[in-house]
Coordinates of C-alpha atoms and ligand atoms in Angstrom, one line a residue:
M899 CA 5.4 19.6 -0.9
T900 CA 2.9 16.9 -1.4
E901 CA 3.8 13.2 -1.8
R902 CA 1.0 12.1 -4.0
S903 CA 3.4 10.8 -6.7
F904 CA 4.6 8.0 -4.4
R905 CA 2.0 7.6 -1.6
F906 CA -0.9 5.4 -2.7
T907 CA -3.9 3.7 -1.2
H908 CA -4.5 1.3 -4.1
A909 CA -2.8 -0.9 -6.7
V910 CA -4.1 -3.2 -9.4
T911 CA -2.2 -6.2 -10.6
R912 CA -2.9 -9.1 -12.9
R913 CA -1.6 -12.7 -12.4
P914 CA 0.3 -14.1 -15.3
G915 CA -1.5 -17.0 -17.1
P916 CA -0.2 -19.9 -19.2
D917 CA 0.2 -17.9 -22.4
V918 CA 2.7 -15.6 -20.7
V919 CA 5.3 -17.8 -22.4
S920 CA 4.4 -16.1 -25.7
G921 CA 4.9 -12.5 -24.3
L922 CA 6.8 -10.0 -26.4
R923 CA 10.6 -9.7 -25.9
A924 CA 13.4 -7.8 -27.7
V925 CA 15.8 -10.7 -27.4
D926 CA 14.7 -14.3 -26.8
T927 CA 16.4 -15.7 -23.7
G928 CA 13.9 -18.5 -23.3
A929 CA 10.2 -18.6 -22.2
P930 CA 9.4 -17.6 -18.6
D931 CA 8.6 -20.4 -16.2
L932 CA 4.9 -19.8 -15.1
D933 CA 5.2 -21.3 -11.6
R934 CA 8.3 -19.3 -10.8
F935 CA 6.7 -16.1 -12.3
L936 CA 3.6 -16.7 -10.1
G937 CA 5.8 -17.0 -7.1
H938 CA 7.6 -13.7 -7.8
H939 CA 4.2 -12.1 -8.6
A940 CA 2.8 -13.2 -5.2
A941 CA 5.8 -11.8 -3.4
Y942 CA 5.4 -8.6 -5.3
V943 CA 1.7 -8.3 -4.4
A944 CA 2.6 -9.1 -0.7
A945 CA 5.1 -6.3 -0.7
L946 CA 2.6 -3.8 -2.0
R947 CA 0.0 -5.0 0.6
A948 CA 2.6 -4.8 3.4
T949 CA 2.6 -1.0 3.0
G950 CA -1.1 -0.9 3.9
A951 CA -2.4 -0.5 0.3
E952 CA -5.5 -2.3 -1.0
V953 CA -4.4 -4.5 -4.0
V954 CA -6.9 -5.6 -6.5
E955 CA -5.5 -8.8 -8.1
L956 CA -7.0 -9.6 -11.4
D957 CA -7.2 -13.0 -13.1
P958 CA -5.0 -13.8 -16.1
L959 CA -6.4 -12.3 -19.4
D960 CA -6.6 -15.2 -21.9
G961 CA -5.3 -14.4 -25.3
F962 CA -3.1 -11.5 -24.0
P963 CA 0.4 -12.9 -23.1
D964 CA 1.6 -9.5 -21.9
A965 CA -1.4 -8.6 -19.8
V966 CA 0.5 -9.2 -16.5
F967 CA 2.2 -5.8 -17.3
V968 CA -0.8 -3.8 -16.4
E969 CA 1.1 -0.5 -16.1
D970 CA 1.0 -0.1 -19.8
T971 CA -2.8 0.0 -20.0
A972 CA -3.6 3.1 -18.0
L973 CA -2.4 6.2 -16.3
C974 CA -3.9 6.7 -12.8
L975 CA -3.9 10.1 -11.3
P976 CA -5.6 11.4 -8.1
E977 CA -8.1 13.3 -10.3
G978 CA -9.0 10.4 -12.6
A979 CA -7.8 7.5 -14.7
I980 CA -6.9 7.5 -18.4
I981 CA -6.9 4.4 -20.5
M982 CA -3.9 4.2 -22.8
R983 CA -3.6 3.1 -26.4
P984 CA -0.7 0.6 -26.5
G985 CA 1.7 0.8 -29.5
A986 CA 2.2 -3.0 -29.6
P987 CA -0.7 -4.3 -31.7
S988 CA -0.9 -7.5 -29.7
R989 CA -1.5 -5.4 -26.5
L990 CA -4.1 -3.0 -27.8
G991 CA -7.0 -5.2 -26.6
E992 CA -5.7 -5.3 -23.0
T993 CA -7.3 -2.0 -22.3
E994 CA -10.8 -3.4 -22.6
G995 CA -10.0 -5.7 -19.7
M996 CA -8.8 -2.8 -17.6
T997 CA -11.5 -0.2 -18.3
P998 CA -14.3 -1.8 -16.2
V999 CA -11.9 -2.3 -13.3
L1000 CA -10.9 1.3 -13.2
E1001 CA -14.5 2.4 -13.8
R1002 CA -15.5 0.5 -10.7
I1003 CA -12.9 2.3 -8.6
Y1004 CA -13.0 5.8 -10.2
G1005 CA -16.4 6.1 -11.7
E1006 CA -15.9 7.6 -15.1
V1007 CA -12.6 7.2 -16.9
R1008 CA -11.0 9.1 -19.8
R1009 CA -9.3 7.4 -22.7
V1010 CA -6.7 8.0 -25.4
A1011 CA -8.8 7.4 -28.5
G1012 CA -6.0 7.6 -31.1
P1013 CA -4.8 7.8 -33.8
G1014 CA -1.7 8.0 -31.6
F1015 CA -0.2 5.4 -29.3
I1016 CA 1.0 5.7 -25.7
E1017 CA 1.9 3.1 -23.1
G1018 CA 2.0 3.6 -19.3
G1019 CA 5.6 2.4 -19.2
D1020 CA 6.6 5.6 -20.9
I1021 CA 5.1 7.9 -18.3
L1022 CA 6.7 9.0 -15.1
T1023 CA 4.6 11.2 -12.8
T1024 CA 6.5 13.4 -10.4
E1025 CA 5.2 16.0 -7.9
R1026 CA 5.8 18.8 -10.5
E1027 CA 5.2 17.3 -13.9
I1028 CA 4.4 14.3 -16.1
L1029 CA 7.4 13.2 -18.1
V1030 CA 6.5 11.1 -21.2
G1031 CA 9.1 9.3 -23.2
R1032 CA 8.8 9.1 -27.0
S1033 CA 9.6 5.5 -27.8
A1034 CA 8.9 2.6 -30.2
R1035 CA 5.5 2.3 -28.3
T1036 CA 4.6 6.0 -27.7
D1037 CA 4.4 8.5 -30.5
A1038 CA 3.9 12.3 -30.8
D1039 CA 0.1 12.0 -31.4
G1040 CA -0.4 9.8 -28.3
I1041 CA 1.6 12.3 -26.2
A1042 CA -0.3 15.3 -27.6
E1043 CA -3.7 13.6 -26.9
L1044 CA -2.7 12.8 -23.3
A1045 CA -1.5 16.4 -22.8
G1046 CA -5.0 17.6 -23.8
I1047 CA -6.7 15.0 -21.6
V1048 CA -4.9 16.0 -18.4
A1049 CA -4.7 19.8 -19.1
D1050 CA -7.8 20.7 -17.1
W1051 CA -6.5 18.8 -14.1
G1052 CA -3.5 21.3 -14.2
Y1053 CA -0.8 18.9 -15.3
R1054 CA 2.2 19.9 -17.3
L1055 CA 3.5 17.3 -19.7
R1056 CA 7.1 17.2 -20.8
E1057 CA 8.2 15.0 -23.7
V1058 CA 11.6 13.3 -23.4
T1059 CA 13.4 10.9 -25.7
V1060 CA 13.9 7.2 -24.8
P1061 CA 17.3 6.0 -25.9
A1062 CA 17.3 3.6 -28.9
G1063 CA 17.0 0.0 -27.9
V1064 CA 15.3 0.8 -24.6
L1065 CA 11.7 -0.4 -24.5
H1066 CA 10.1 2.2 -22.3
F1067 CA 11.1 5.5 -20.5
K1068 CA 10.7 3.8 -17.2
T1069 CA 12.8 0.8 -18.2
D1070 CA 15.6 3.2 -17.3
C1071 CA 14.3 5.3 -14.5
S1072 CA 12.0 5.4 -11.4
L1073 CA 10.8 8.1 -9.0
L1074 CA 12.3 7.7 -5.5
D1075 CA 10.7 10.8 -3.9
A1076 CA 9.5 14.3 -4.8
E1077 CA 13.0 15.4 -5.8
T1078 CA 14.9 12.2 -6.6
I1079 CA 15.0 9.9 -9.6
L1080 CA 16.9 6.6 -9.9
A1081 CA 18.2 6.4 -13.5
T1082 CA 20.7 4.7 -15.7
E1083 CA 23.6 6.9 -16.8
R1084 CA 22.6 6.5 -20.4
L1085 CA 19.2 8.1 -19.8
A1086 CA 20.3 10.7 -17.3
A1087 CA 23.0 11.8 -19.8
S1088 CA 20.3 13.2 -22.0
G1089 CA 19.6 15.9 -19.4
C1090 CA 16.0 15.0 -19.0
F1091 CA 16.3 15.0 -15.2
D1092 CA 18.0 18.4 -14.8
G1093 CA 16.6 20.0 -11.7
Y1094 CA 16.1 16.7 -10.0
R1095 CA 18.5 14.8 -7.8
V1096 CA 19.6 11.7 -9.6
I1097 CA 20.9 8.5 -8.2
H1098 CA 22.6 6.4 -10.9
T1099 CA 22.3 2.6 -11.1
A1100 CA 25.6 0.9 -10.6
E1101 CA 27.6 0.1 -13.8
G1102 CA 26.4 -3.2 -15.2
E1103 CA 23.2 -3.0 -13.1
E1104 CA 21.1 -0.9 -15.5
A1105 CA 18.2 -3.3 -15.1
A1106 CA 17.8 -2.1 -11.5
A1107 CA 16.5 1.2 -12.8
N1108 CA 13.0 -0.1 -13.1
A1109 CA 12.0 0.1 -9.5
I1110 CA 9.0 1.6 -7.7
R1111 CA 8.7 3.9 -4.7
F1112 CA 5.5 2.7 -3.1
N1113 CA 4.6 4.4 0.2
N1114 CA 7.5 3.8 2.6
V1115 CA 9.5 1.3 0.5
V1116 CA 11.4 1.1 -2.8
I1117 CA 10.6 -2.2 -4.4
M1118 CA 13.4 -3.3 -6.7
A1119 CA 14.4 -6.4 -8.7
A1120 CA 16.6 -8.8 -6.9
G1121 CA 20.2 -9.2 -8.0
F1122 CA 21.6 -5.7 -8.1
P1123 CA 23.6 -5.4 -4.8
R1124 CA 25.5 -2.2 -5.6
T1125 CA 22.5 -0.2 -6.6
R1126 CA 20.6 -1.5 -3.6
E1127 CA 23.5 -0.4 -1.4
A1128 CA 23.4 3.0 -2.9
L1129 CA 19.7 3.3 -2.2
D1130 CA 20.1 2.0 1.4
A1131 CA 22.9 4.5 1.9
A1132 CA 20.7 7.3 0.7
G1133 CA 18.1 6.3 3.3
Y1134 CA 15.5 4.4 1.3
A1135 CA 14.0 1.2 2.7
T1136 CA 14.5 -1.3 -0.1
V1137 CA 12.6 -4.5 -0.7
E1138 CA 13.9 -7.0 -3.3
I1139 CA 11.6 -9.2 -5.4
G1140 CA 12.7 -11.9 -7.9
N1141 CA 12.3 -10.6 -11.4
A1142 CA 14.1 -13.2 -13.6
E1143 CA 10.9 -14.4 -15.3
A1144 CA 9.4 -11.0 -16.1
A1145 CA 12.8 -9.8 -17.2
K1146 CA 12.7 -12.4 -20.0
L1147 CA 9.8 -10.3 -21.4
D1148 CA 11.5 -7.0 -20.7
G1149 CA 9.3 -6.4 -17.7
G1150 CA 10.2 -5.1 -14.3
M1151 CA 8.8 -3.8 -11.0
S1152 CA 6.8 -0.8 -12.4
C1153 CA 5.2 -2.8 -15.2
L1154 CA 3.5 -5.2 -12.8
S1155 CA 1.1 -2.7 -11.2
L1156 CA -1.0 0.4 -11.5
R1157 CA -0.5 2.5 -8.3
F1158 CA -2.9 5.3 -7.3
T1159 CA -5.1 7.0 -4.8
P1160 CA -8.6 7.5 -6.2
P1161 CA -10.7 10.5 -5.2
A1162 CA -12.4 10.0 -1.9
Ligands
CIR793 C1 6.1 -5.7 -23.8 O1 7.0 -5.8 -24.7 O2 5.2 -4.9 -24.0 C2 6.2 -6.6 -22.6 N1 6.8 -7.8 -22.9 C3 6.9 -5.9 -21.5 C4 6.2 -4.6 -21.0 C5 6.9 -4.0 -19.9 N2 6.1 -2.9 -19.4 C6 6.6 -1.8 -18.9 O3 7.9 -1.6 -18.9 N3 5.8 -0.9 -18.4

């Protein structure tokens, strides 16, 4: 069994800028504090680097308050990168900032041209398949176009449904290893992870589900002690990063990076 769905040589991140205070949010719990966000972001980048990965840190993208959530702009696979087509109108233009970055690393990149929409937060790549959640941001046309784009690389795409009120598929789940998914009960109850081992987030700690397995560590948002305990007990090496500011914009650990190993 390969481990290419969670062992990576590279990551791309983008620092939040002053206009992050206007980022999209389902419920307004106040604007994120930029200095605090920058502190959490620096700790996140340091945690990625500590695993030996090369992290490309991009400058804030003026005029795009949600650009810190780079995950939504692309899907990066070992064979190539695909630029997404975000379903949030205010985020559509973020892809232009990401395209040259990925072209520098990968050479040519592919792109979802539309008319459909798809955001990276709805895509979970495992060793055996690519799961794509249909959500308020990702529609059937976007999923169909992505399926066509990755078909010649041998990938099987499986569409799953994101529960109402949940922003992205990966808001509620993460890959822990080739066989194991961390998920909320509400998402796993749909049966979408049948055939995988599932570790549930603790009750009341649903926001812990958006974590990342990155090389030897599982990077998770701070403040979810019972879920962390469950992961530690299952043998994962967990690292906690403050997420209070990103959480005000419905963002978490996966949203803050693109993680990949480009072709040699
Ligand atoms: C948005 O609503 O698009 C941002 N405020 C949060 C994006 C989070 N991204 C992700 O889960 N991949």
